[in-house]
mmCIF file of C-alpha atoms and ligand atoms in Angstrom:
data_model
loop_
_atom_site.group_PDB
_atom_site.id
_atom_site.type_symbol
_atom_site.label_atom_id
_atom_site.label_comp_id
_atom_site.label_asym_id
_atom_site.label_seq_id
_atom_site.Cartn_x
_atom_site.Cartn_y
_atom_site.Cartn_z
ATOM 1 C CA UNK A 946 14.249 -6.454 -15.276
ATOM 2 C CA UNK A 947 11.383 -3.844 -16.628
ATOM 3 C CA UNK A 948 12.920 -0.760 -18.260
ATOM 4 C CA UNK A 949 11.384 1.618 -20.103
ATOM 5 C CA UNK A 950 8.218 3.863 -19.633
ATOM 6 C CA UNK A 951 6.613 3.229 -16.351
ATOM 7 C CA UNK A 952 2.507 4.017 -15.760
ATOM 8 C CA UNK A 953 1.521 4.289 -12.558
ATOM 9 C CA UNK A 954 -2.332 4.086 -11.768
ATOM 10 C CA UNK A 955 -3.938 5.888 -8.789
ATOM 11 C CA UNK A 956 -1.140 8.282 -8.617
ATOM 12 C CA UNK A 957 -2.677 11.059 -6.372
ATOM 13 C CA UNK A 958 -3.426 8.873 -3.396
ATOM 14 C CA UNK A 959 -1.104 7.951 -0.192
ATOM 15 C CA UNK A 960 1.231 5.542 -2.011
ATOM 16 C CA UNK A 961 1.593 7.167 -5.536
ATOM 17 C CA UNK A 962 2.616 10.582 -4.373
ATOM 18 C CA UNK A 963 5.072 9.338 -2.655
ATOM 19 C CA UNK A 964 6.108 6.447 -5.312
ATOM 20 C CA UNK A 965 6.191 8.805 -8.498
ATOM 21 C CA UNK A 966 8.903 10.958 -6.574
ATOM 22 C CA UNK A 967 11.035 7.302 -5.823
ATOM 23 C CA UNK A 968 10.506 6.084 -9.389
ATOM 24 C CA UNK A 969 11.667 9.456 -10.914
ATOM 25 C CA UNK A 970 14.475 9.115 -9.157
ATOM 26 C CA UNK A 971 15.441 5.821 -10.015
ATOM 27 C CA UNK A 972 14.457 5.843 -13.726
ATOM 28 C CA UNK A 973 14.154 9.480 -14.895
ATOM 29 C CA UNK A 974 11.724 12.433 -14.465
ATOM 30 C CA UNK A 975 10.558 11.604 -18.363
ATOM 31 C CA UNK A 976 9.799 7.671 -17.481
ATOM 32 C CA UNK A 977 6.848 7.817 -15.389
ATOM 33 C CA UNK A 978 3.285 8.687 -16.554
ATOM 34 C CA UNK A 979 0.873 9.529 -13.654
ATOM 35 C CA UNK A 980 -2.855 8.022 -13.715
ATOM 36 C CA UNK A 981 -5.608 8.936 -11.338
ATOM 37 C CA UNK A 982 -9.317 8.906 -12.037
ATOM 38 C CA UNK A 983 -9.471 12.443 -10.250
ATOM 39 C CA UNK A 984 -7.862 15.525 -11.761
ATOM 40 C CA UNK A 985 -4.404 16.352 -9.931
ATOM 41 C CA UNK A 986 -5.070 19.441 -7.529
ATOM 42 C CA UNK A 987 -4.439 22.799 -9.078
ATOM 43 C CA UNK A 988 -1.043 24.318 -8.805
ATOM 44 C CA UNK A 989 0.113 20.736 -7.854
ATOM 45 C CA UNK A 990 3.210 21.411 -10.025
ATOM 46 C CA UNK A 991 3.660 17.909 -10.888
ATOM 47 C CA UNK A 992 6.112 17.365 -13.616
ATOM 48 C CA UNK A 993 5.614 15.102 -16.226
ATOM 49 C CA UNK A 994 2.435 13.458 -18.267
ATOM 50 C CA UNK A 995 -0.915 13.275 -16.575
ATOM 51 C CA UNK A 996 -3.391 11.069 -17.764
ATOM 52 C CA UNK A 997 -7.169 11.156 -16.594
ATOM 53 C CA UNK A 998 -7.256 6.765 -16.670
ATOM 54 C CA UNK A 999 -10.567 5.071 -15.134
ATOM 55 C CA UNK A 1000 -9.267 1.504 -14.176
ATOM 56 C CA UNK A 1001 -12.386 0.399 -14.918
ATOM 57 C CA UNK A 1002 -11.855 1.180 -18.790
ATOM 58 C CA UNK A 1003 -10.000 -1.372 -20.479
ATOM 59 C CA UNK A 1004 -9.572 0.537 -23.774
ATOM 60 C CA UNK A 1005 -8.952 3.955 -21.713
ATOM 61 C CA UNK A 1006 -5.977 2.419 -20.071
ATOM 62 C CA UNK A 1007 -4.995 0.541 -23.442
ATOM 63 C CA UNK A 1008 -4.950 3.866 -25.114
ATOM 64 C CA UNK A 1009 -2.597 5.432 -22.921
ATOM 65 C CA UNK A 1010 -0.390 2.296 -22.427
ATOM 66 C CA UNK A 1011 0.166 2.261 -26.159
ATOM 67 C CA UNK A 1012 0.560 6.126 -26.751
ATOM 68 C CA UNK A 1013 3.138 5.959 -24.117
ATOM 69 C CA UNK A 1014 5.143 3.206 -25.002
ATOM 70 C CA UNK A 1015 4.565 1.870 -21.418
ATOM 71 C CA UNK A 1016 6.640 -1.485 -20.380
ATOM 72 C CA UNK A 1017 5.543 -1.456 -16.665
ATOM 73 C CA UNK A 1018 2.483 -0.811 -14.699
ATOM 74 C CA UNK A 1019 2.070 0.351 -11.037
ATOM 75 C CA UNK A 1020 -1.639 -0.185 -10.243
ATOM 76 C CA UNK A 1021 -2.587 1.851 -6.969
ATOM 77 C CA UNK A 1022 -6.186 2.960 -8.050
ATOM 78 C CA UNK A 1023 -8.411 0.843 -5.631
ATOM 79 C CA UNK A 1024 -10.709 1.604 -2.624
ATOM 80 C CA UNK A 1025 -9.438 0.840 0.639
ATOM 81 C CA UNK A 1026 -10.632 -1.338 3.490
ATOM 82 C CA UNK A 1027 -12.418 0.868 5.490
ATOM 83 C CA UNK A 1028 -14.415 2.323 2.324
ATOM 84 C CA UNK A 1029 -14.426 -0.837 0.963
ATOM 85 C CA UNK A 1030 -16.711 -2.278 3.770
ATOM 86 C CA UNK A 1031 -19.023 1.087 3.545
ATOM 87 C CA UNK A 1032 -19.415 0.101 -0.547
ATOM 88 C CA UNK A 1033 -18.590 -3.363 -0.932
ATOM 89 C CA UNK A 1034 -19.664 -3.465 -4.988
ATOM 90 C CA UNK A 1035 -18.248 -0.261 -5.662
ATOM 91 C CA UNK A 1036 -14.826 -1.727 -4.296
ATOM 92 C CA UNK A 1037 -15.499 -5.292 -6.265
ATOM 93 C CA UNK A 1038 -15.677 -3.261 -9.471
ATOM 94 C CA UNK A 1039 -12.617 -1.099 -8.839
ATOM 95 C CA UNK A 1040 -10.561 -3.521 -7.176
ATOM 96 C CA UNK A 1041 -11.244 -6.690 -9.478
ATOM 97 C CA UNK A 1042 -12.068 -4.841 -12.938
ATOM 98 C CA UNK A 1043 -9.472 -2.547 -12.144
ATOM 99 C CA UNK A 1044 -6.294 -5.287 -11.989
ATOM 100 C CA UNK A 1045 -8.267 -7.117 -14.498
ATOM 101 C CA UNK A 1046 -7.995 -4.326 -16.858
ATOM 102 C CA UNK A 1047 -4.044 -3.658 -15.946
ATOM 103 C CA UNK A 1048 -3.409 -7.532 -16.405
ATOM 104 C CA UNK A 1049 -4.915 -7.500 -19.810
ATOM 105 C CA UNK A 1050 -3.857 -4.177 -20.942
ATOM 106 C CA UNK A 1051 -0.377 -5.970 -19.594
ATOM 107 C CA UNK A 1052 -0.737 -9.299 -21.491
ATOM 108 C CA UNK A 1053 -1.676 -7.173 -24.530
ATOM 109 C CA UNK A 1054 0.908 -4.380 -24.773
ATOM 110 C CA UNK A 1055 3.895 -6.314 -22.898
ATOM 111 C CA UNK A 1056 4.107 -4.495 -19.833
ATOM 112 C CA UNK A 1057 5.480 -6.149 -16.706
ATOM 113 C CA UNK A 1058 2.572 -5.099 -13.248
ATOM 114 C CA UNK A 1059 3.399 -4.522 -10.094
ATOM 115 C CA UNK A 1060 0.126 -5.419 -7.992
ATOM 116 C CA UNK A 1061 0.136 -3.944 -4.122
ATOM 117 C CA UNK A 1062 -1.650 -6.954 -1.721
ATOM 118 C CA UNK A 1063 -2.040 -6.479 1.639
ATOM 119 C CA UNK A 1064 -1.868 -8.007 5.082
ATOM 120 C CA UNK A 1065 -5.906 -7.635 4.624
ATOM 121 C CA UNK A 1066 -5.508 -10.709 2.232
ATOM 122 C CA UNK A 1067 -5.485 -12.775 5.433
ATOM 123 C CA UNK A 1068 -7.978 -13.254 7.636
ATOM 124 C CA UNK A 1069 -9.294 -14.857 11.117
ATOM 125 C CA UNK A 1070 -8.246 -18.196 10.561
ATOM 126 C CA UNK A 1071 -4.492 -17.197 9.392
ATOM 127 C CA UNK A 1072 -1.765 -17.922 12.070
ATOM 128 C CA UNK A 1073 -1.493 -13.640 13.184
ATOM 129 C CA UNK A 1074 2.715 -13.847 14.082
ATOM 130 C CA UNK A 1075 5.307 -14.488 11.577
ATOM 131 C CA UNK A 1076 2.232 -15.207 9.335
ATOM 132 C CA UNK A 1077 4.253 -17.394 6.946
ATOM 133 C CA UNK A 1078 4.228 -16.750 3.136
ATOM 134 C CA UNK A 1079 2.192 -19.443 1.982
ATOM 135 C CA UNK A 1080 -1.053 -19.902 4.128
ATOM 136 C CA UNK A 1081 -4.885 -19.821 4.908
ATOM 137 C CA UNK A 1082 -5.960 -16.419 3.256
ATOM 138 C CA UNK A 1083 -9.977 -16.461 4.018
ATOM 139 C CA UNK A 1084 -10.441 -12.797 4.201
ATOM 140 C CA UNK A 1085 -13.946 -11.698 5.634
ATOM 141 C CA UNK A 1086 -13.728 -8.518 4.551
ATOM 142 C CA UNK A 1087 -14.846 -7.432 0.861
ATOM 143 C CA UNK A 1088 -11.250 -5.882 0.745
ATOM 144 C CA UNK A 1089 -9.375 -8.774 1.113
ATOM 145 C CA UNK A 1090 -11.546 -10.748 -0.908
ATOM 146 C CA UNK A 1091 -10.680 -8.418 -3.618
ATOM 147 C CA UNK A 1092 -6.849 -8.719 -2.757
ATOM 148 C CA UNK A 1093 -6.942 -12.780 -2.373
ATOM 149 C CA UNK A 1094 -8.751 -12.862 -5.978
ATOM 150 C CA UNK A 1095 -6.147 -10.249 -6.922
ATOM 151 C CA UNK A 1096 -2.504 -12.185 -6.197
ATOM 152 C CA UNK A 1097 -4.138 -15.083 -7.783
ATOM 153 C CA UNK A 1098 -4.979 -13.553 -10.882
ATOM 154 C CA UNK A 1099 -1.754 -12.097 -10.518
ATOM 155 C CA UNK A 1100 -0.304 -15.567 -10.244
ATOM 156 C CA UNK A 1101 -2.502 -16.706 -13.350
ATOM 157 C CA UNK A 1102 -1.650 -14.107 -15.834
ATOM 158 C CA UNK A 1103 2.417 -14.803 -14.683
ATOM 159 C CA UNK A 1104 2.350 -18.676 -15.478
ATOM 160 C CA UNK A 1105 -0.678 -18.863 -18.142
ATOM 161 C CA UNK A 1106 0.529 -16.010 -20.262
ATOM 162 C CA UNK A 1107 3.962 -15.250 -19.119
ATOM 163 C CA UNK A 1108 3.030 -11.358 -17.975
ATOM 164 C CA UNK A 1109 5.855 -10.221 -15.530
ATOM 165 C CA UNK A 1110 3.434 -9.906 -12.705
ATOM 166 C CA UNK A 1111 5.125 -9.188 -9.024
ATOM 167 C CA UNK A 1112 3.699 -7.877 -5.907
ATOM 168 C CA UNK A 1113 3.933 -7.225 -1.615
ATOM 169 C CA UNK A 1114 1.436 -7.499 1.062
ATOM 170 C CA UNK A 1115 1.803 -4.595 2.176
ATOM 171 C CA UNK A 1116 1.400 -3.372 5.831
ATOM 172 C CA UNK A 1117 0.010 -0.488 7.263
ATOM 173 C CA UNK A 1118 1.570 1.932 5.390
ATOM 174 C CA UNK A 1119 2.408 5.292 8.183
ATOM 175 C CA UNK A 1120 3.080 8.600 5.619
ATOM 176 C CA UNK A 1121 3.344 12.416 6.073
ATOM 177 C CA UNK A 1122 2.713 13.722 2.223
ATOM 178 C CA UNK A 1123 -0.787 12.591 1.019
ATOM 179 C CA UNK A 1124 -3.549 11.799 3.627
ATOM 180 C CA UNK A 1125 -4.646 7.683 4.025
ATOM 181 C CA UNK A 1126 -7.521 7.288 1.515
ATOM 182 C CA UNK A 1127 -9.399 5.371 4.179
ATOM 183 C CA UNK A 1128 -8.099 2.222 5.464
ATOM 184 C CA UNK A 1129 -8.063 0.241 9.297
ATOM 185 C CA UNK A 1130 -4.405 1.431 9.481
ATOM 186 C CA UNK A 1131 -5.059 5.089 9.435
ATOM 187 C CA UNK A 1132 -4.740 5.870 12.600
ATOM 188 C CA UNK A 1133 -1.366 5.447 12.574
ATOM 189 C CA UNK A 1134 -1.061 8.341 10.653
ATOM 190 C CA UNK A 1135 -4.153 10.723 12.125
ATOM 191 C CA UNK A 1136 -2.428 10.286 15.723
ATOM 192 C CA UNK A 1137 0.811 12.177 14.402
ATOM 193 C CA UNK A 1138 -1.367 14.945 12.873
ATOM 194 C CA UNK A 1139 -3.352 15.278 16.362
ATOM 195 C CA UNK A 1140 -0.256 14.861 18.239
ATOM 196 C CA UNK A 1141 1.321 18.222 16.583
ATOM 197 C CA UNK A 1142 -1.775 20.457 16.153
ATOM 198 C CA UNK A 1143 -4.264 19.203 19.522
ATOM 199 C CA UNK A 1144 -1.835 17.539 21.755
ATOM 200 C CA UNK A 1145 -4.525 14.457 21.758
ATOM 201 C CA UNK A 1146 -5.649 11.741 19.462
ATOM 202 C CA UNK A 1147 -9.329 9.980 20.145
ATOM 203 C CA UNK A 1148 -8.052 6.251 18.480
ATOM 204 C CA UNK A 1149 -10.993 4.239 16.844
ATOM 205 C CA UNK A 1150 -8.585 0.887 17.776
ATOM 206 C CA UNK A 1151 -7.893 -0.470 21.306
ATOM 207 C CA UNK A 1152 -4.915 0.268 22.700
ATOM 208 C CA UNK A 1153 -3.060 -3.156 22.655
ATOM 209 C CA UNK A 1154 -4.399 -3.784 18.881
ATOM 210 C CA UNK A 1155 -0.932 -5.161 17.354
ATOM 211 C CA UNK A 1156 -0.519 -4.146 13.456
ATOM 212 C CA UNK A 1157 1.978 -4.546 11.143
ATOM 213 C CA UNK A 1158 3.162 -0.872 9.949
ATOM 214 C CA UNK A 1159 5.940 0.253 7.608
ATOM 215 C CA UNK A 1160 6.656 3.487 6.915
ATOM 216 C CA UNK A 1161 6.516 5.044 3.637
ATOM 217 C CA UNK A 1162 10.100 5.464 2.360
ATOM 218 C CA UNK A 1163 10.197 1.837 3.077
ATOM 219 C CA UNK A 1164 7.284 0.443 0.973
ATOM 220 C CA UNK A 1165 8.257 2.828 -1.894
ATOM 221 C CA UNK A 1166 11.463 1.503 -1.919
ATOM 222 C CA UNK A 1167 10.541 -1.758 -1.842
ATOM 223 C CA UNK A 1168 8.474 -1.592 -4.312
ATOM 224 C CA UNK A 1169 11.305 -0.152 -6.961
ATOM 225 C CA UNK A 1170 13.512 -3.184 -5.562
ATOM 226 C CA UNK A 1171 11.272 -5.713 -6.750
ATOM 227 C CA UNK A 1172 10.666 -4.546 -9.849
ATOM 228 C CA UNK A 1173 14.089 -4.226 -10.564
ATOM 229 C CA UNK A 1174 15.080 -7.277 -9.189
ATOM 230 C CA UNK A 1175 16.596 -10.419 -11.377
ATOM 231 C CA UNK A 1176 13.345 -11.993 -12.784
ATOM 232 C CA UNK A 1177 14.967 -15.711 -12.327
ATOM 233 C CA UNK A 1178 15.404 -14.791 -8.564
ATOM 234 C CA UNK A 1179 11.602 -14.325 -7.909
ATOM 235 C CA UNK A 1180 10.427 -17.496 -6.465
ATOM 236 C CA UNK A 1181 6.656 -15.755 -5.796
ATOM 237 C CA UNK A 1182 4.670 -14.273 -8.539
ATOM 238 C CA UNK A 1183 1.307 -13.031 -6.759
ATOM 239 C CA UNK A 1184 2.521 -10.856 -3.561
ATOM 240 C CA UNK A 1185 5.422 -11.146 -1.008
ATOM 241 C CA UNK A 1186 5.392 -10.375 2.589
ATOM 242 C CA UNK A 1187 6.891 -7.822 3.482
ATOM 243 C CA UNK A 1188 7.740 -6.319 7.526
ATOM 244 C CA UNK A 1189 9.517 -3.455 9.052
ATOM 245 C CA UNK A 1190 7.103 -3.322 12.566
ATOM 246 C CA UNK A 1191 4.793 -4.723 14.101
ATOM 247 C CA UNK A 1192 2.874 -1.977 16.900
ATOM 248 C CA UNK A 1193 -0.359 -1.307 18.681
ATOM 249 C CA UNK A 1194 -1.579 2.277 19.355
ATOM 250 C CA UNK A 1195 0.011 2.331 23.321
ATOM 251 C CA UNK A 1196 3.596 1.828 21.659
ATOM 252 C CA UNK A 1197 3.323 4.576 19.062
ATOM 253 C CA UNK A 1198 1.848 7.123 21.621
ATOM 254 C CA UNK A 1199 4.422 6.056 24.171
ATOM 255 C CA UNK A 1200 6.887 6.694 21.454
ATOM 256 C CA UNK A 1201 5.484 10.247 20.798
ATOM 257 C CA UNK A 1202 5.960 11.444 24.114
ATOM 258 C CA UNK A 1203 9.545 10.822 24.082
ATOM 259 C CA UNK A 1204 8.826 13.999 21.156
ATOM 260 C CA UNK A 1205 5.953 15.751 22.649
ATOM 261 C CA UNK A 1206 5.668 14.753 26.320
ATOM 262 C CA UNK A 1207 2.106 16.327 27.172
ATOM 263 C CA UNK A 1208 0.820 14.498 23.827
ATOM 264 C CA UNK A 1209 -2.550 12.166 25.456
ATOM 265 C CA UNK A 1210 -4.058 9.198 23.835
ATOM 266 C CA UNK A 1211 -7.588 7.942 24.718
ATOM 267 C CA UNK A 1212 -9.745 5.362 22.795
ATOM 268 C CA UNK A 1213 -13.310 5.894 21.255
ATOM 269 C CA UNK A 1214 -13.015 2.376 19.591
ATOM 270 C CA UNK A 1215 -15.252 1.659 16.281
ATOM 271 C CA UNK A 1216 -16.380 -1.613 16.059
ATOM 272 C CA UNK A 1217 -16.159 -2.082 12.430
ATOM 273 C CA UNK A 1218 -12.401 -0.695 11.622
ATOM 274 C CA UNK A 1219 -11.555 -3.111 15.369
ATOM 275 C CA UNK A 1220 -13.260 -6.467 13.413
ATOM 276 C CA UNK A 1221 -11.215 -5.859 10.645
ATOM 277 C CA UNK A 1222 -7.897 -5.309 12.175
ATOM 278 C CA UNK A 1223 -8.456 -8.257 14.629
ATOM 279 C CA UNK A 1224 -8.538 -10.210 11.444
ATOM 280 C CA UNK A 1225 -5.265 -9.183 10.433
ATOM 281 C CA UNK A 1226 -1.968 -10.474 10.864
ATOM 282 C CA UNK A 1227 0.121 -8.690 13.863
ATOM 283 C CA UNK A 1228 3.714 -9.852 12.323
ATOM 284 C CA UNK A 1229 4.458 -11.160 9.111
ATOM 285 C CA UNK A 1230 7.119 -13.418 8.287
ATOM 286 C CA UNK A 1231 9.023 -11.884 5.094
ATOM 287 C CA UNK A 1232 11.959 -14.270 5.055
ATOM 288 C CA UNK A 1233 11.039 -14.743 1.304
ATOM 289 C CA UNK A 1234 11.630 -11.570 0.077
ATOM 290 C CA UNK A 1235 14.888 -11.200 2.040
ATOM 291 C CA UNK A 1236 16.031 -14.665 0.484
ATOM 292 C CA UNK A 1237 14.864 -13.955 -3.065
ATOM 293 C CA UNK A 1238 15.272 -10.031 -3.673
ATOM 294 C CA UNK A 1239 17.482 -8.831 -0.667
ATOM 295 C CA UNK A 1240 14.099 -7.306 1.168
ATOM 296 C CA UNK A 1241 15.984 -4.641 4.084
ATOM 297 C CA UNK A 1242 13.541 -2.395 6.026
ATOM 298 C CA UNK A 1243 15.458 1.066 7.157
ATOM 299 C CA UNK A 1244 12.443 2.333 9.611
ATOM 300 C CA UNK A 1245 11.902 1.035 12.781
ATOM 301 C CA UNK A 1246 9.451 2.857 15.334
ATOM 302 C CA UNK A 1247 11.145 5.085 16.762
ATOM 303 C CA UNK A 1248 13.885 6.315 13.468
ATOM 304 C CA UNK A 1249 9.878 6.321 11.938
ATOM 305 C CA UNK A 1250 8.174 8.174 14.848
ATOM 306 C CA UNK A 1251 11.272 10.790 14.663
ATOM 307 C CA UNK A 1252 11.052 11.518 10.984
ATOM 308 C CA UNK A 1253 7.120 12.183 10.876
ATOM 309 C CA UNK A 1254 7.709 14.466 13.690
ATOM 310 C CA UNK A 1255 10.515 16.307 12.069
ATOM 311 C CA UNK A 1256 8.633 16.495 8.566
ATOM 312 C CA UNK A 1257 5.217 17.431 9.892
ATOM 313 C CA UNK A 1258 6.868 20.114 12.452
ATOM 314 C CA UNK A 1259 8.514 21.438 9.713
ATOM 315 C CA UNK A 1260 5.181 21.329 7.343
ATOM 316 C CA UNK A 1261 3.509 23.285 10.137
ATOM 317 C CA UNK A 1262 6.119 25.889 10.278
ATOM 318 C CA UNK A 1263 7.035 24.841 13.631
HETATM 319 N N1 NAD B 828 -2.060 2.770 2.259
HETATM 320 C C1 NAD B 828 -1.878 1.605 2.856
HETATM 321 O O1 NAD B 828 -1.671 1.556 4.074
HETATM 322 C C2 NAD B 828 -1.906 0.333 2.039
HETATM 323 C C3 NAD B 828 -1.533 -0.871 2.659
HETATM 324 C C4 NAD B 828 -1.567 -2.047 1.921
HETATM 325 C C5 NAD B 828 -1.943 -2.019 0.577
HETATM 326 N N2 NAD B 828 -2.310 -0.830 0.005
HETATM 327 C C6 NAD B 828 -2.737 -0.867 -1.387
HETATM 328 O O2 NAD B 828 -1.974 0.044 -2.176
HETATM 329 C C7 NAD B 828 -2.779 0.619 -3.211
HETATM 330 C C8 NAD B 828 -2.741 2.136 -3.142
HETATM 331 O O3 NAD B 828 -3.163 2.525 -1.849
HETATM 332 P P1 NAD B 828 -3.250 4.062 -1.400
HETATM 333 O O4 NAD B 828 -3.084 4.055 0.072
HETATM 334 O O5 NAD B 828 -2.375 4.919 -2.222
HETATM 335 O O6 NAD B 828 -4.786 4.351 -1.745
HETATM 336 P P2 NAD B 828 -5.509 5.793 -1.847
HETATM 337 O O7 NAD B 828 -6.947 5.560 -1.534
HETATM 338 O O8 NAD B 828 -4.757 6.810 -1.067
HETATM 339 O O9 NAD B 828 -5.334 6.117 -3.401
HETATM 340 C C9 NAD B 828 -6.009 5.406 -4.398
HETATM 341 C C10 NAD B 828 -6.082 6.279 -5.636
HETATM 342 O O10 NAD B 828 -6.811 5.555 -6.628
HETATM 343 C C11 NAD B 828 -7.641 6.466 -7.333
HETATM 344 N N3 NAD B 828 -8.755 5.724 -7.935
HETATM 345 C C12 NAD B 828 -9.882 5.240 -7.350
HETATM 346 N N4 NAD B 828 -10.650 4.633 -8.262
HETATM 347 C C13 NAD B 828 -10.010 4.707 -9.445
HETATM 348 C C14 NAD B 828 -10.287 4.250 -10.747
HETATM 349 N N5 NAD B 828 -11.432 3.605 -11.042
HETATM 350 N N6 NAD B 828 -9.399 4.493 -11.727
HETATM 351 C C15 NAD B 828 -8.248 5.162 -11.470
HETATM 352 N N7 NAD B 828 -7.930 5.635 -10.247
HETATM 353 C C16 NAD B 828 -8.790 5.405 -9.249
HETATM 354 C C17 NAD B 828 -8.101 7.460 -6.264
HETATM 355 O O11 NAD B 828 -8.528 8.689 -6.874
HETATM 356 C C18 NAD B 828 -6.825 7.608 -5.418
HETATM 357 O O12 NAD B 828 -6.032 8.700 -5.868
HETATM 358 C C19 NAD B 828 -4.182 -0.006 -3.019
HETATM 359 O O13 NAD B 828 -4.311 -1.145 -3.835
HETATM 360 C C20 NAD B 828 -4.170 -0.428 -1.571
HETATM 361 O O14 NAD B 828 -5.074 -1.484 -1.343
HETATM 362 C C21 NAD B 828 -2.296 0.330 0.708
#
């Protein structure tokens, strides 16, 4: 069970502004050091250290691991599936170097690492409902490439050197603070955004594409609960599945005009981001973490849809 200073990598994008706030919470304003290779936006007010940290700098991130005393590691920084596929070596070098880095500066220093996988570690060939823990992961994406070669380095640097590596495949993760940094999932997050300002969303997937989704409070909270979980109770070292719902664009509009009633949907599908998520699972099976760390998703659909209508409204002023 990690205590101590906690550095979290990548901490300006869609997870880490919403993870910082949950860790500070549950640890202490002083016990979390943000990361992010781009400068935090002016007047951002965020309290607490700010370090610039390139991933992709072993000594950079040893530096700053050190200085701070750190004794866990929350590596966001990485470029997303959508990007990915537009850059495929950029996202090699930041994905792989980048946990390669955190794993050694983590084997070095003694910091535990929590690594974020994702349901884009399977791929065509994995069973798509209740997609069981253990399974075929043959990505065709460079993403999940990136994320299969991640959990098992992940899995290497627990049992070869002992380095308190955990992690989730996570779903497509639905969030109102800090836009998606480009993923296949996004539109599950644009459509709200339309929804409130246009009254209509153009969606790049079909309409009965079926996704996993979580929403945000969820993940972050799942995250904290695994790294504070018993360390003998942890049966899975490179990622765990983790579930809350499983949707396709039709449902979440549908759902949106129980809110906004003259909200319309239509579909201007790109046949890229479609590949992709017709790859991915539509339901994983997370029976694991339940079993081993109590795993509990609060959000369903619609207690989801509700809250990102009440948050954004109340962004908007309206
Ligand atoms: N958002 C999702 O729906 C989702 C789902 C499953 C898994 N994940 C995983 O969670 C992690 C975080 O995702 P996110 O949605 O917050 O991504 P994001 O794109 O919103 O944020 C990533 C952050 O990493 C930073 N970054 C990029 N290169 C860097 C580098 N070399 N060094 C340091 N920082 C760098 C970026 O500036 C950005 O702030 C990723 O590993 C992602 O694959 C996300």
């Amino acid at each position: 069970m990690p205590t101590g200073t906690i550095l979290v990598t990548g901490a300006l994008g869609q997870i880490g502004s919403e993870l910082v706030p949950e860790l500070k919470q549950r640890k202490g304003g002083d016990a979390v050091v943000l990361s992010d290779i781009k400068a935090p936006p002016a007047g951002a007010g965020l309290e607490g250290a700010f370090e610039h940290v390139d991933c992709t700098d072993l000594n950079q991130l040893i530096e700053v691991v050190r200085r701070h005393g750190v004794t866990t590691i929350y590596h966001m920084a990485a470029l997303l599936s959508a990007v990915a596929e537009e850059r495929p070596q950029v996202a090699w070098q930041i994905n792989m170097a980048g946990l390669y880095n955190v794993l050694e500066a983590a084997r070095q220093c003694g910091a535990a690492v929590f690594f974020p996988s994702s349901i884009g570690a399977f791929g065509p060939t994995t069973p798509r409902d209740h997609t069981p823990q253990v399974t075929i992961q043959r990505p065709n994406t460079i993403y999940g490439v990136t994320k299969v070669a991640g959990e098992l380095l992940c899995d290497y640097y627990a049992h070869r050197f002992g380095v308190d590596t955990r992690g989730l495949r996570l779903p497509g993760l639905i969030s109102y603070v800090t836009p998606p940094g480009g993923g296949t999932t996004d539109y599950a997050v644009e459509i709200f955004y339309h929804a409130l300002r246009y009254g209509r969303y153009n969606c790049f997937l079909e309409p009965d594409t079926r996704l996993d989704m979580m929403y945000m409070p969820d993940a972050t909270r799942a995250m904290g609960e695994l790294m504070d979980a018993e360390p003998g109770r942890l049966s899975v070292r490179n990622a765990y599945n983790v579930s809350a719902m499983s949707i396709t664009p039709q449902e979440l509009a549908a759902e949106i005009r129980k809110h906004i009633p003259e909200f319309t949907i239509a579909y201007d599908v790109d046949p890229v981001l479609q590949a992709i998520a017709d790859s991915w699972p539509r339901s994983l099976d997370d029976s694991a973490a339940r079993q081993d760390w109590g795993w509990q998703p609060c959000y369903d659909l619609a207690a989801m849809t509700a809250d990102m209508i009440a948050k954004l409204k109340s962004r908007f002023g309206g």
